[in-house]
Short mmCIF file of C-alpha atoms in Angstrom, two decimals:
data_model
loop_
_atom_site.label_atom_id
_atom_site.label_comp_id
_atom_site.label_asym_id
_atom_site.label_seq_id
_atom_site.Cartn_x
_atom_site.Cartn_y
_atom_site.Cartn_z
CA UNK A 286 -0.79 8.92 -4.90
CA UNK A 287 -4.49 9.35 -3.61
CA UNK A 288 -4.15 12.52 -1.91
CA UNK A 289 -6.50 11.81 1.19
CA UNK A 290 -5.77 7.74 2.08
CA UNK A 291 -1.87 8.95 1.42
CA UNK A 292 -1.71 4.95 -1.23
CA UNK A 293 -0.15 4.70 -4.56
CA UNK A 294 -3.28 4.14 -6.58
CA UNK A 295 -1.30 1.36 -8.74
CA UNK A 296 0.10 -0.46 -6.49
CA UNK A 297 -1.67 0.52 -3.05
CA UNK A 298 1.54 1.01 -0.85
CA UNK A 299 2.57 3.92 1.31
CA UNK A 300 4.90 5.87 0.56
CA UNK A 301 7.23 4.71 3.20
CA UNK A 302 6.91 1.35 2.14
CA UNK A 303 7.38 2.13 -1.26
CA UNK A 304 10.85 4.53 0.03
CA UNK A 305 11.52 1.35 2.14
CA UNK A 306 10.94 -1.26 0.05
CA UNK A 307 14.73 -2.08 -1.20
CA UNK A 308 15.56 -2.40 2.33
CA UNK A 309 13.33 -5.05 3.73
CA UNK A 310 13.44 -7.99 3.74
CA UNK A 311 11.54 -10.68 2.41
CA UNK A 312 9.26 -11.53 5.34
CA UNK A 313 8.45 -7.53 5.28
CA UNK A 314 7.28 -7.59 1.84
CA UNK A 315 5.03 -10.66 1.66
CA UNK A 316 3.62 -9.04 4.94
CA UNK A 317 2.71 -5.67 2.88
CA UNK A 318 2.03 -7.65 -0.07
CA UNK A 319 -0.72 -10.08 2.00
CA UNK A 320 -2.31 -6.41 3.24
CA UNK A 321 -2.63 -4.87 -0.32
CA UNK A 322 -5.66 -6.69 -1.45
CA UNK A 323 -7.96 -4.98 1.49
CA UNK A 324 -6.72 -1.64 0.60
CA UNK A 325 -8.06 -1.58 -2.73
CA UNK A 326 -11.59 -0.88 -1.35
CA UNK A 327 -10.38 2.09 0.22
CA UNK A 328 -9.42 3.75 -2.75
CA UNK A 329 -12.67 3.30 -4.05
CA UNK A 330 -14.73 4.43 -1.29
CA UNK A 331 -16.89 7.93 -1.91
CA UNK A 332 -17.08 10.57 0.78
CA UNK A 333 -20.11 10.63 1.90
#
C-alpha cells in the first residue's frame, strides 16, 4: 500500500475497493478496472 496516495502498488486499488470487491458487481468492477491504468502515474510521481 503506498502510504501517501492510500493504492495497492500491485494492483492500484483502494483499499475499499479492494475490501469491497467480492461484493460488486460486475458493472462496478470493469468501472474500477477502466480507472486503474491512469493511476499508475501517480504512484510514480516524485514530491517535489
Amino acid at each position: 500500500m503506498h502510504p501517501v496516495k492510500t493504492l495497492c502498488i500491485g494492483c492500484y486499488r483502494s483499499i475499499d475497493e479492494i475490501i469491497g470487491w467480492a461484493g460488486m458487481t460486475d458493472q462496478q468492477r470493469r468501472r474500477i478496472m477502466a480507472e486503474l491504468p491512469a493511476r499508475k502515474p501517480l504512484l510514480d510521481e516524485r514530491p517535489g
